[in-house]
Amino acid sequence: MGPSFDVIVVGSGASGVHAAYPLVQAGRQVAMIDVGHEDDRYRSLIPSASFMDIRRNDPHQHRYFLGDDLEGIPLGGVGAGPQITPPRQFVLRDGEALAPKLAPDFFPLESFAMGGLAGAWGAVSFPFLDSELHRCGLPAAEVQKHYQIVAQRIGVSGKAHDDLESVRGRLAAMQPALEVDHNARKMLGRYQARREAFQRAGVYLGQTLLAALSQPIGARQPNAYNDMDFWTNTGDSVYRPEVTLRELSQRPNFHYLRPFLVESFSENVSGQVQVSGRRIHGTATEIWTGRALIMAAGSLGTTRIVLRSLKKYDQRVPFTCNPHTYIPCIHYRALGQLHQERCHSLAQLTMVYDPTRDHNNLVQAQSYSYRSLMLFRLLQQAPLPYREGLRIMRALAPSFVIWVVQHDDVPDSAKYCVLRRGSDPASDRLEIGYRLSTESVRRQDECEKTIMRHIRKIGCYPIKRVHPGHGSSVHYGGQFPMTRDDKPLTTDPAGRLRGTKAVYIVDGSSLAYLPAKGPTLTLMANANRVGGNVLTDGMDSMRSSAS
Ligand SMILES: Cc1cc2nc3c(=O)[nH]c(=O)nc-3n(C[C@H](O)[C@H](O)[C@H](O)COP(=O)(O)OP(=O)(O)OC[C@H]3O[C@@H](n4cnc5c(N)ncnc54)[C@H](O)[C@@H]3O)c2cc1C
């Protein structure tokens, strides 16, 4: 038998590191098993200078802007993750090879990186409303406490009081908001002059809450306003799970084990969990033993491991994913202005539309000024010949704004995951079916039209709508929903997978519903909560092994 720990965590993403945190702090022996890819090519090449300085002065910029293999030049449609630049593409390395899928109408992204998908995330961090937490199956009062703990740990900046306050959950532990850029300032001013009319229509606008620092935390520095956030992370301003992983790794009771691909788990009669996997690119089976197991392999990764371990091949489980639309716009009120030099590249503003005026069906959109992702990415989409298109786009560039709209998602029978058996675990395929009902498509279309009307009212002319395909939001969940009902293939409110004694789930697969808000802050808060539950549930038995 292999090494034995108090708790084994599978995955080092946003969910995994915050589940491990309270356990490591309490002195438990925690092993985190991960594939753990890293960027070994570009990070050291990117100077900590502003985008314009780099464009003017760095002779090596083509290496990271375009990629050594020109992998930064998009060739197909928009698809999922168009903003994943060459220095971030390690996040998706081996996503297909290590995780075979059958998903003809869905474009999923999976990560096998140290820090998972949040190595490339946009850091938009709105807490869910209590009503949304209830629909997710989460105990709202408990999660509220953990929002504050996690927000303090990772640093969330934003306005404590603005018009978005009523359509988001409470977050007291906030840093001051980051500065907004020239486009956002004007749009916000225009909204403020008409806010009563907007609110009568159920539309609210304010600054985006971001897991990016405006004040230092330890060695992490406030955002440098270099407009390089899609390429690098100067001063670790934007929160990425590797920040927490580094902190955990300082502790002798934390063991980060890679590069291993976990395949399955089982529980033995003495109440221990055995986790088996293999070194990637190897075949020999490795076994690790723990008193509890926390699954944080990402919503799709956890689904694969749980269904395989419980031998539930060919059985459908529910699946949800936030539908996602891009609305590229010309902010005509900013035409003729130069792009502001000092700015960040993250989301600037958030618009929330409440179509039913009861906060139960919110739609959310984020605005981004388009500059540092560069015009060549847009050329393919432009309805103009390339040469002329580029000239026109250069002139319009400082007023390019992209709104990214997200809708909520509820489970239904046309959205599911099912594991199909291969000749060995490595060739099992996760089949994903995802179809939106005609009624959902109609409702989303109406909401997007309302959002576009209001975007126009703040000075943005929408050029078109781009539907990048199902899966492109990369917000997945719902396979083992948290519920009080004692049903197979669900998790209980403590986070424990039903039918097991000590297997817990902390990633999106335990969320019964996906509101129209990025799920990651909630995943981190819930993971911190479940990590605490594991500590309390198994306290007595674990104390003996830690001592
Ligand atoms: C471009 C982009 C932008 C985004 N922007 C936002 C945003 O602004 N706001 C927001 O809330 N969310 C955003 N998201 C979504 C966010 O990144 C995810 O919700 C979050 O990272 C999920 O974290 P996780 O830890 O649950 O899973 P993951 O990040 O998927 O981590 C999974 C971990 O498990 C490991 N793993 C997987 N399978 C195995 C296995 N079999 N064996 C061993 N290890 C394994 C992986 O190596 C990885 O470490 C964005 C995502 C992308 C791609």
Coordinates of C-alpha atoms and ligand atoms in Angstrom, one line a residue:
M1 CA 0.0 0.0 0.0
G2 CA 1.2 3.6 -0.8
P3 CA 1.5 6.5 1.6
S4 CA -1.3 7.4 4.0
F5 CA -2.6 10.8 4.9
D6 CA -5.5 12.4 6.9
V7 CA -7.1 13.9 3.9
I8 CA -6.5 13.6 0.2
V9 CA -7.5 16.4 -2.1
V10 CA -7.7 15.7 -5.9
G11 CA -6.9 18.9 -7.8
S12 CA -5.1 22.1 -7.1
G13 CA -7.7 24.5 -8.7
A14 CA -9.7 27.2 -6.9
S15 CA -11.9 24.6 -5.2
G16 CA -9.1 22.3 -4.1
V17 CA -6.7 24.8 -2.5
H18 CA -9.5 26.4 -0.4
A19 CA -10.8 23.0 0.8
A20 CA -7.3 22.1 1.8
Y21 CA -6.7 25.4 3.6
P22 CA -8.6 24.9 6.9
L23 CA -7.3 21.3 7.1
V24 CA -3.6 22.3 6.7
Q25 CA -4.1 25.2 9.1
A26 CA -5.4 22.8 11.7
G27 CA -2.3 20.6 11.3
R28 CA -3.8 17.7 9.4
Q29 CA -1.6 15.7 7.0
V30 CA -3.0 16.7 3.6
A31 CA -2.0 15.3 0.3
M32 CA -3.0 17.2 -2.9
I33 CA -2.8 14.9 -5.9
D34 CA -2.6 16.7 -9.2
V35 CA -1.4 16.5 -12.8
G36 CA -0.1 20.0 -12.2
H37 CA 1.1 21.4 -15.6
E38 CA 2.9 24.8 -15.5
D39 CA 4.0 27.4 -18.0
D40 CA 7.6 26.6 -18.5
R41 CA 8.0 28.7 -21.6
Y42 CA 6.7 32.3 -21.5
R43 CA 6.5 33.5 -17.9
S44 CA 10.1 34.5 -17.6
L45 CA 10.0 36.3 -21.0
I46 CA 7.4 38.9 -20.2
P47 CA 8.8 42.2 -18.8
S48 CA 6.8 43.9 -16.0
A49 CA 6.2 46.9 -18.2
S50 CA 3.1 48.4 -19.7
F51 CA 1.5 47.1 -22.8
M52 CA 2.5 50.1 -24.9
D53 CA 6.1 50.0 -23.5
I54 CA 6.3 46.4 -24.5
R55 CA 4.8 47.0 -27.9
R56 CA 7.3 49.8 -28.6
N57 CA 10.4 48.3 -27.1
D58 CA 10.5 44.5 -26.5
P59 CA 12.2 42.8 -29.5
H60 CA 11.0 39.4 -28.2
Q61 CA 7.3 40.3 -27.9
H62 CA 6.3 38.1 -30.8
R63 CA 7.2 35.1 -28.8
Y64 CA 4.5 35.5 -26.1
F65 CA 2.0 37.6 -28.1
L66 CA 1.9 35.2 -31.0
G67 CA 3.4 32.1 -29.4
D68 CA 6.6 30.3 -30.5
D69 CA 4.4 27.9 -32.6
L70 CA 2.0 30.8 -33.5
E71 CA -0.5 29.1 -31.3
G72 CA -1.8 32.6 -30.3
I73 CA -3.3 33.1 -33.8
P74 CA -6.9 31.9 -33.8
L75 CA -7.8 29.9 -36.9
G76 CA -11.3 28.6 -36.2
G77 CA -14.4 30.2 -34.8
V78 CA -14.6 32.1 -31.5
G79 CA -15.1 29.0 -29.5
A80 CA -14.4 28.6 -25.8
G81 CA -11.6 30.7 -24.2
P82 CA -10.7 33.1 -27.0
Q83 CA -8.9 35.2 -24.4
I84 CA -6.5 32.3 -23.5
T85 CA -3.2 33.7 -24.8
P86 CA 0.0 31.7 -25.4
P87 CA 1.3 32.3 -21.8
R88 CA -2.0 30.9 -20.5
Q89 CA -2.4 27.9 -22.8
F90 CA -0.6 25.6 -20.4
V91 CA -3.9 25.7 -18.5
L92 CA -5.5 23.6 -21.2
R93 CA -2.6 21.3 -22.0
D94 CA -3.5 17.6 -22.4
G95 CA -7.2 18.6 -21.9
E96 CA -8.3 16.2 -24.7
A97 CA -5.6 13.5 -24.3
L98 CA -6.1 12.9 -20.5
A99 CA -9.9 13.4 -20.6
P100 CA -11.5 11.9 -23.7
K101 CA -15.0 13.2 -24.4
L102 CA -17.9 12.7 -26.7
A103 CA -19.4 16.1 -27.0
P104 CA -20.5 16.9 -30.6
D105 CA -22.6 19.9 -29.6
F106 CA -20.7 21.2 -26.7
F107 CA -17.2 22.7 -26.4
P108 CA -15.9 21.9 -23.0
L109 CA -12.5 23.0 -21.6
E110 CA -10.8 21.0 -18.9
S111 CA -7.6 21.8 -17.1
F112 CA -4.8 19.6 -15.8
A113 CA -2.7 22.6 -14.7
M114 CA -1.4 23.6 -11.3
G115 CA -4.1 26.0 -10.2
G116 CA -6.6 24.6 -12.8
L117 CA -8.8 26.8 -15.0
A118 CA -8.3 29.8 -12.7
G119 CA -4.8 30.1 -14.2
A120 CA -6.7 31.9 -17.0
W121 CA -9.9 33.1 -15.3
G122 CA -11.2 36.7 -15.6
A123 CA -11.5 37.0 -11.8
V124 CA -15.1 38.4 -11.8
S125 CA -16.2 37.6 -8.3
F126 CA -19.8 38.3 -7.4
P127 CA -21.2 36.4 -4.3
F128 CA -24.6 34.8 -5.0
L129 CA -27.8 36.1 -3.4
D130 CA -29.2 33.9 -0.6
S131 CA -32.0 32.9 -2.9
E132 CA -29.4 31.7 -5.5
L133 CA -27.4 29.8 -2.9
H134 CA -30.7 28.0 -1.9
R135 CA -31.3 27.0 -5.5
C136 CA -27.7 25.7 -5.6
G137 CA -28.5 23.5 -2.6
L138 CA -26.0 25.5 -0.4
P139 CA -26.8 26.6 3.2
A140 CA -26.8 30.3 2.7
A141 CA -26.0 31.5 6.2
E142 CA -23.0 29.2 6.4
V143 CA -21.7 30.1 3.0
Q144 CA -22.0 33.8 3.8
K145 CA -19.4 33.4 6.5
H146 CA -17.0 31.6 4.2
Y147 CA -17.5 34.3 1.5
Q148 CA -16.0 36.8 3.9
I149 CA -13.1 34.5 4.9
V150 CA -12.2 33.6 1.3
A151 CA -12.6 37.2 0.1
Q152 CA -10.1 38.4 2.8
R153 CA -7.7 35.6 1.8
I154 CA -7.7 36.2 -1.9
G155 CA -8.5 39.9 -2.0
V156 CA -11.7 41.1 -3.8
S157 CA -11.9 44.7 -4.9
G158 CA -15.0 46.6 -5.7
K159 CA -17.5 49.2 -4.6
A160 CA -19.1 48.3 -1.3
H161 CA -22.2 50.3 -2.1
D162 CA -23.6 50.9 -5.5
D163 CA -26.6 49.9 -7.6
L164 CA -25.4 46.3 -7.9
E165 CA -25.6 45.8 -4.2
S166 CA -29.2 44.7 -4.3
V167 CA -28.6 42.1 -7.1
R168 CA -25.5 40.4 -5.5
G169 CA -24.8 38.7 -2.2
R170 CA -23.2 40.6 0.7
L171 CA -19.4 41.0 0.8
A172 CA -18.0 43.0 3.7
A173 CA -14.4 42.0 3.3
M174 CA -13.7 44.1 0.2
Q175 CA -10.7 46.2 -0.9
P176 CA -11.4 49.6 -2.6
A177 CA -12.4 49.3 -6.3
L178 CA -9.8 49.4 -9.0
E179 CA -9.8 52.5 -11.2
V180 CA -12.0 52.3 -14.3
D181 CA -10.9 53.2 -17.8
H182 CA -12.0 56.0 -20.2
N183 CA -14.8 53.9 -21.7
A184 CA -16.2 52.7 -18.4
R185 CA -16.1 56.1 -16.8
K186 CA -18.2 57.6 -19.6
M187 CA -20.7 54.7 -19.7
L188 CA -21.1 54.8 -15.9
G189 CA -21.7 58.6 -16.0
R190 CA -24.3 58.2 -18.7
Y191 CA -26.1 55.5 -16.6
Q192 CA -26.0 57.6 -13.5
A193 CA -27.8 60.4 -15.3
R194 CA -30.6 58.0 -16.2
R195 CA -30.5 55.4 -13.4
E196 CA -34.1 55.7 -12.4
A197 CA -35.4 54.9 -15.9
F198 CA -32.9 52.0 -16.0
Q199 CA -34.0 50.6 -12.7
R200 CA -37.7 50.9 -13.7
A201 CA -36.7 48.6 -16.6
G202 CA -34.9 46.3 -14.1
V203 CA -31.4 47.2 -15.3
Y204 CA -28.6 48.0 -12.9
L205 CA -25.0 49.1 -13.7
G206 CA -21.9 49.3 -11.5
Q207 CA -18.3 48.4 -11.2
T208 CA -17.3 44.7 -11.5
L209 CA -16.2 42.9 -8.3
L210 CA -12.8 41.5 -9.1
A211 CA -10.4 39.1 -7.3
A212 CA -7.6 41.6 -8.1
L213 CA -5.8 43.7 -5.5
S214 CA -6.1 47.4 -5.1
Q215 CA -4.1 47.1 -1.9
P216 CA -1.2 44.8 -1.0
I217 CA -1.8 41.4 0.7
G218 CA 1.5 40.0 2.0
A219 CA 4.0 40.0 -0.9
R220 CA 1.1 40.4 -3.5
Q221 CA 0.9 43.9 -5.0
P222 CA -1.9 46.1 -6.2
N223 CA -2.7 46.0 -9.9
A224 CA 0.0 47.8 -11.9
Y225 CA -2.5 49.2 -14.5
N226 CA -0.2 47.9 -17.2
D227 CA -3.0 46.5 -19.3
M228 CA -1.1 43.2 -19.4
D229 CA -3.6 41.1 -17.4
F230 CA -4.3 38.7 -20.3
W231 CA -0.6 37.9 -20.6
T232 CA 1.0 38.0 -17.2
N233 CA 0.2 38.7 -13.5
T234 CA 2.6 41.5 -12.3
G235 CA 2.9 41.4 -8.5
D236 CA 0.3 38.5 -8.4
S237 CA -2.4 41.2 -8.3
V238 CA -5.0 38.9 -9.9
Y239 CA -5.8 36.0 -7.6
R240 CA -4.8 32.6 -8.9
P241 CA -4.9 29.4 -6.9
E242 CA -1.1 29.0 -7.2
V243 CA -0.9 31.9 -4.7
T244 CA -2.7 29.7 -2.1
L245 CA -0.8 26.6 -3.2
R246 CA 2.5 28.4 -2.5
E247 CA 1.3 29.3 0.9
L248 CA 0.2 25.8 1.7
S249 CA 3.4 24.4 0.4
Q250 CA 5.3 26.2 3.2
R251 CA 3.7 23.9 5.7
P252 CA 5.4 20.5 6.5
N253 CA 2.0 18.8 6.8
F254 CA 1.0 19.7 3.2
H255 CA 2.2 17.4 0.4
Y256 CA 1.7 18.4 -3.2
L257 CA 2.0 15.2 -5.3
R258 CA 2.3 15.4 -9.1
P259 CA 2.2 14.6 -12.0
F260 CA -0.5 12.0 -11.2
L261 CA -3.8 11.3 -12.9
V262 CA -6.3 10.0 -10.4
E263 CA -8.6 7.4 -11.9
S264 CA -10.8 6.1 -9.1
F265 CA -11.4 5.7 -5.3
S266 CA -12.8 3.0 -3.1
E267 CA -13.6 2.8 0.6
N268 CA -12.4 -0.2 2.6
V269 CA -13.9 -1.8 5.7
S270 CA -11.8 0.1 8.1
G271 CA -13.3 3.3 6.9
Q272 CA -10.3 4.5 4.8
V273 CA -10.4 5.8 1.3
Q274 CA -8.0 4.5 -1.3
V275 CA -7.3 6.6 -4.2
S276 CA -5.7 5.1 -7.3
G277 CA -4.1 6.7 -10.3
R278 CA -1.0 6.7 -12.4
R279 CA 1.9 8.9 -13.2
I280 CA 1.0 10.7 -16.4
H281 CA 2.6 9.0 -19.4
G282 CA 3.1 6.0 -17.2
T283 CA 1.1 2.8 -16.7
A284 CA 2.0 1.6 -13.2
T285 CA -0.9 2.1 -10.7
E286 CA -0.2 4.2 -7.6
I287 CA -2.3 4.0 -4.5
W288 CA -2.7 6.7 -1.8
T289 CA -4.8 6.2 1.4
G290 CA -6.6 8.8 3.4
R291 CA -9.3 9.0 6.1
A292 CA -11.2 11.4 3.9
L293 CA -11.1 12.3 0.2
I294 CA -12.1 15.7 -1.2
M295 CA -12.8 15.7 -4.9
A296 CA -11.9 19.0 -6.6
A297 CA -10.9 17.8 -10.1
G298 CA -13.2 20.3 -11.8
S299 CA -16.9 19.6 -12.5
L300 CA -16.1 17.3 -15.5
G301 CA -13.0 15.6 -14.0
T302 CA -14.9 14.8 -10.7
T303 CA -17.8 13.4 -12.7
R304 CA -15.5 11.0 -14.5
I305 CA -13.8 9.8 -11.3
V306 CA -17.0 9.4 -9.3
L307 CA -19.0 7.6 -12.0
R308 CA -16.0 5.2 -12.6
S309 CA -15.5 4.6 -8.9
L310 CA -19.1 3.9 -8.3
K311 CA -19.3 1.8 -11.5
K312 CA -22.1 3.9 -12.8
Y313 CA -21.3 3.6 -16.5
D314 CA -24.0 4.5 -19.0
Q315 CA -26.0 6.3 -16.3
R316 CA -27.0 9.9 -17.0
V317 CA -26.3 12.6 -14.4
P318 CA -27.6 16.2 -14.8
F319 CA -25.4 18.9 -16.2
T320 CA -25.6 22.7 -16.4
C321 CA -23.4 25.4 -18.0
N322 CA -24.1 29.2 -18.2
P323 CA -25.0 30.2 -21.7
H324 CA -22.8 32.9 -22.9
T325 CA -22.9 35.6 -25.7
Y326 CA -20.4 38.2 -26.8
I327 CA -21.6 41.6 -27.9
P328 CA -18.8 43.6 -29.6
C329 CA -19.7 47.3 -29.6
I330 CA -18.4 50.7 -30.7
H331 CA -18.6 53.1 -27.8
Y332 CA -19.4 56.0 -30.0
R333 CA -19.3 58.5 -27.2
A334 CA -15.6 57.8 -26.9
L335 CA -14.8 58.1 -30.6
G336 CA -11.8 60.3 -31.2
Q337 CA -10.3 59.6 -27.8
L338 CA -7.0 57.9 -27.3
H339 CA -6.9 54.7 -25.3
Q340 CA -6.1 55.4 -21.7
E341 CA -2.5 54.3 -21.0
R342 CA -3.0 53.5 -17.3
C343 CA -5.6 50.8 -17.2
H344 CA -6.2 47.1 -16.4
S345 CA -7.5 44.6 -18.9
L346 CA -10.1 42.9 -16.6
A347 CA -13.8 43.5 -16.7
Q348 CA -14.7 47.1 -16.0
L349 CA -18.5 47.3 -15.6
T350 CA -21.3 44.8 -14.8
M351 CA -24.8 45.2 -16.0
V352 CA -27.5 43.1 -14.3
Y353 CA -31.0 42.7 -15.8
D354 CA -33.8 41.5 -13.6
P355 CA -36.5 40.5 -16.1
T356 CA -39.0 39.3 -13.5
R357 CA -38.2 42.1 -11.0
D358 CA -37.9 39.5 -8.2
H359 CA -34.1 38.7 -8.5
N360 CA -35.0 35.1 -9.5
N361 CA -33.9 35.2 -13.1
L362 CA -31.0 37.6 -13.3
V363 CA -28.9 38.0 -16.4
Q364 CA -25.4 39.5 -16.0
A365 CA -23.1 41.2 -18.5
Q366 CA -19.5 42.4 -18.1
S367 CA -17.8 45.1 -20.2
Y368 CA -14.2 44.9 -21.4
S369 CA -12.3 47.6 -23.4
Y370 CA -10.6 45.8 -26.2
R371 CA -6.9 46.6 -26.6
S372 CA -4.2 44.3 -25.3
L373 CA -5.8 41.2 -26.9
M374 CA -4.9 43.0 -30.2
L375 CA -6.8 43.5 -33.4
F376 CA -5.6 40.4 -35.3
R377 CA -7.9 38.3 -33.2
L378 CA -10.9 40.3 -34.4
L379 CA -10.0 40.4 -38.1
Q380 CA -11.5 37.1 -38.9
Q381 CA -14.8 38.3 -37.5
A382 CA -14.8 41.6 -39.3
P383 CA -17.1 41.8 -42.3
L384 CA -14.4 43.7 -44.3
P385 CA -11.4 42.9 -46.4
Y386 CA -8.4 42.4 -44.1
R387 CA -6.2 45.3 -45.2
E388 CA -9.1 47.9 -45.1
G389 CA -10.6 46.2 -42.1
L390 CA -7.3 46.6 -40.2
R391 CA -7.1 50.4 -41.0
I392 CA -10.7 51.0 -39.9
M393 CA -10.3 49.0 -36.8
R394 CA -7.1 50.8 -35.8
A395 CA -9.0 54.1 -35.9
L396 CA -11.9 52.7 -33.9
A397 CA -9.8 50.7 -31.4
P398 CA -9.9 53.0 -28.4
S399 CA -13.7 52.8 -28.5
F400 CA -14.0 49.0 -28.9
V401 CA -16.0 47.5 -26.0
I402 CA -17.1 43.9 -25.6
W403 CA -20.0 43.0 -23.5
V404 CA -20.1 39.4 -22.3
V405 CA -23.6 38.2 -21.4
Q406 CA -24.2 35.3 -19.1
H407 CA -27.5 33.5 -18.4
D408 CA -28.4 31.2 -15.6
D409 CA -28.8 27.5 -16.2
V410 CA -31.2 25.0 -14.7
P411 CA -31.0 21.2 -15.1
D412 CA -33.3 19.4 -17.5
S413 CA -33.4 16.1 -19.3
A414 CA -31.7 17.5 -22.5
K415 CA -28.5 18.4 -20.5
Y416 CA -26.5 15.5 -19.1
C417 CA -23.2 13.7 -18.7
V418 CA -22.7 10.0 -19.0
L419 CA -19.6 7.9 -18.7
R420 CA -19.0 5.4 -21.5
R421 CA -16.6 2.5 -20.7
G422 CA -13.4 2.2 -22.7
S423 CA -10.9 -0.7 -22.9
D424 CA -9.2 0.7 -19.8
P425 CA -9.9 3.7 -17.5
A426 CA -7.8 6.0 -19.6
S427 CA -10.0 5.5 -22.6
D428 CA -13.4 5.9 -20.8
R429 CA -15.3 8.7 -22.6
L430 CA -17.4 11.3 -20.9
E431 CA -20.4 12.0 -23.1
I432 CA -22.0 15.4 -22.8
G433 CA -25.4 16.2 -24.1
Y434 CA -26.5 19.8 -24.0
R435 CA -29.5 21.3 -25.7
L436 CA -31.4 24.4 -24.7
S437 CA -35.2 24.3 -24.9
T438 CA -36.9 26.6 -27.4
E439 CA -38.4 28.5 -24.5
S440 CA -34.9 29.1 -23.0
V441 CA -33.5 30.3 -26.3
R442 CA -36.5 32.7 -26.7
R443 CA -36.1 34.0 -23.2
Q444 CA -32.4 34.5 -23.5
D445 CA -32.9 36.3 -26.8
E446 CA -35.4 38.7 -25.3
C447 CA -33.1 39.4 -22.4
E448 CA -30.1 40.0 -24.7
K449 CA -32.2 42.5 -26.7
T450 CA -33.1 44.4 -23.5
I451 CA -29.5 44.4 -22.5
M452 CA -28.5 45.7 -26.0
R453 CA -31.1 48.5 -25.8
H454 CA -29.6 49.6 -22.5
I455 CA -26.0 49.3 -23.8
R456 CA -27.1 51.7 -26.6
K457 CA -28.5 54.1 -24.0
I458 CA -25.1 54.4 -22.4
G459 CA -23.4 55.1 -25.7
C460 CA -22.4 51.7 -27.1
Y461 CA -23.5 50.7 -30.5
P462 CA -23.7 46.8 -30.7
I463 CA -22.1 45.6 -33.9
K464 CA -23.5 42.0 -33.7
R465 CA -24.1 39.2 -31.3
V466 CA -21.6 36.3 -31.2
H467 CA -22.8 32.9 -29.8
P468 CA -19.5 31.0 -29.3
G469 CA -21.2 27.7 -28.8
H470 CA -22.4 25.7 -25.8
G471 CA -19.7 25.3 -23.2
S472 CA -17.9 28.5 -23.9
S473 CA -18.6 30.1 -20.5
V474 CA -16.4 27.3 -18.9
H475 CA -18.8 27.5 -15.9
Y476 CA -19.9 23.9 -15.5
G477 CA -21.9 22.1 -12.7
G478 CA -24.8 20.1 -11.5
Q479 CA -23.7 16.4 -11.8
F480 CA -24.0 15.5 -8.1
P481 CA -26.3 18.2 -6.8
M482 CA -26.3 19.2 -3.2
T483 CA -29.7 18.4 -1.7
R484 CA -31.3 17.4 1.6
D485 CA -33.1 14.6 -0.2
D486 CA -31.3 11.3 0.4
K487 CA -30.9 10.2 -3.3
P488 CA -28.1 8.4 -5.0
L489 CA -25.5 10.4 -6.9
T490 CA -26.1 13.6 -4.9
T491 CA -24.2 15.3 -2.1
D492 CA -25.5 16.1 1.3
P493 CA -25.4 19.7 2.7
A494 CA -22.0 18.9 4.4
G495 CA -20.6 18.2 0.9
R496 CA -20.4 14.4 1.3
L497 CA -21.2 12.2 -1.7
R498 CA -24.2 10.0 -0.8
G499 CA -23.4 6.3 -0.6
T500 CA -19.8 7.1 0.7
K501 CA -18.6 7.6 4.3
A502 CA -15.8 10.1 3.7
V503 CA -15.8 11.3 0.1
Y504 CA -16.6 15.0 -0.3
I505 CA -17.1 17.1 -3.4
V506 CA -16.2 20.8 -3.6
D507 CA -16.2 21.7 -7.3
G508 CA -19.0 22.8 -9.5
S509 CA -20.4 19.3 -9.8
S510 CA -22.1 19.7 -6.5
L511 CA -24.0 22.9 -7.5
A512 CA -27.6 22.1 -8.2
Y513 CA -28.1 25.4 -10.2
L514 CA -25.8 28.0 -11.9
P515 CA -27.0 31.6 -11.5
A516 CA -25.8 34.1 -14.1
K517 CA -22.7 34.9 -12.1
G518 CA -19.2 33.4 -12.3
P519 CA -19.3 30.4 -9.8
T520 CA -15.7 30.5 -8.7
L521 CA -16.0 32.8 -5.6
T522 CA -18.8 30.6 -4.4
L523 CA -16.8 27.4 -5.2
M524 CA -14.0 28.7 -3.0
A525 CA -16.2 29.8 -0.2
N526 CA -18.1 26.4 -0.2
A527 CA -14.7 24.5 -0.5
N528 CA -13.5 26.3 2.6
R529 CA -16.7 25.4 4.4
V530 CA -16.6 21.7 3.3
G531 CA -12.9 21.6 4.3
G532 CA -14.0 22.7 7.8
N533 CA -16.8 20.1 7.8
V534 CA -14.2 17.4 7.0
L535 CA -12.2 18.6 9.9
T536 CA -15.1 18.5 12.3
D537 CA -16.6 15.2 11.0
G538 CA -13.4 13.3 11.2
M539 CA -11.8 15.3 14.0
D540 CA -11.3 12.5 16.5
S541 CA -9.8 9.9 14.2
M542 CA -7.7 12.5 12.4
R543 CA -6.2 14.0 15.6
S544 CA -4.6 10.6 16.4
S545 CA -2.9 10.3 13.0
A546 CA -1.7 14.0 13.0
S547 CA -0.1 13.7 16.4
Ligands
LIG1 C1 -11.0 32.0 -19.7 C2 -11.7 31.7 -18.5 C3 -12.3 32.8 -17.8 C4 -13.0 32.6 -16.6 N1 -13.5 33.7 -15.9 C5 -14.2 33.5 -14.8 C6 -14.6 34.6 -14.0 O1 -14.3 35.7 -14.3 N2 -15.3 34.4 -12.9 C7 -15.6 33.1 -12.5 O2 -16.2 32.9 -11.4 N3 -15.2 32.0 -13.1 C8 -14.5 32.2 -14.3 N4 -14.0 31.1 -15.0 C9 -14.3 29.7 -14.5 C10 -13.3 29.3 -13.4 O3 -12.0 29.3 -13.9 C11 -13.6 27.9 -12.9 O4 -14.9 28.0 -12.3 C12 -12.7 27.5 -11.7 O5 -11.4 27.7 -12.1 C13 -13.0 26.0 -11.4 O6 -12.1 25.6 -10.4 P1 -12.1 24.1 -9.9 O7 -11.0 24.1 -8.9 O8 -13.4 23.7 -9.4 O9 -11.7 23.2 -11.1 P2 -10.5 23.3 -12.1 O10 -10.0 24.7 -12.3 O11 -10.9 22.6 -13.4 O12 -9.3 22.5 -11.5 C14 -9.2 21.1 -11.5 C15 -7.9 20.6 -10.9 O13 -8.0 19.2 -10.8 C16 -6.9 18.6 -11.5 N5 -7.3 17.4 -12.0 C17 -8.4 17.2 -12.9 N6 -8.5 15.9 -13.1 C18 -7.6 15.2 -12.4 C19 -7.3 13.9 -12.3 N7 -8.0 12.9 -12.8 N8 -6.2 13.6 -11.5 C20 -5.5 14.5 -10.8 N9 -5.8 15.9 -10.9 C21 -6.8 16.2 -11.7 C22 -6.4 19.7 -12.5 O14 -5.0 19.5 -12.7 C23 -6.7 21.0 -11.7 O15 -5.6 21.3 -10.8 C24 -13.2 31.3 -16.1 C25 -12.7 30.2 -16.8 C26 -11.9 30.4 -18.0 C27 -11.3 29.2 -18.7

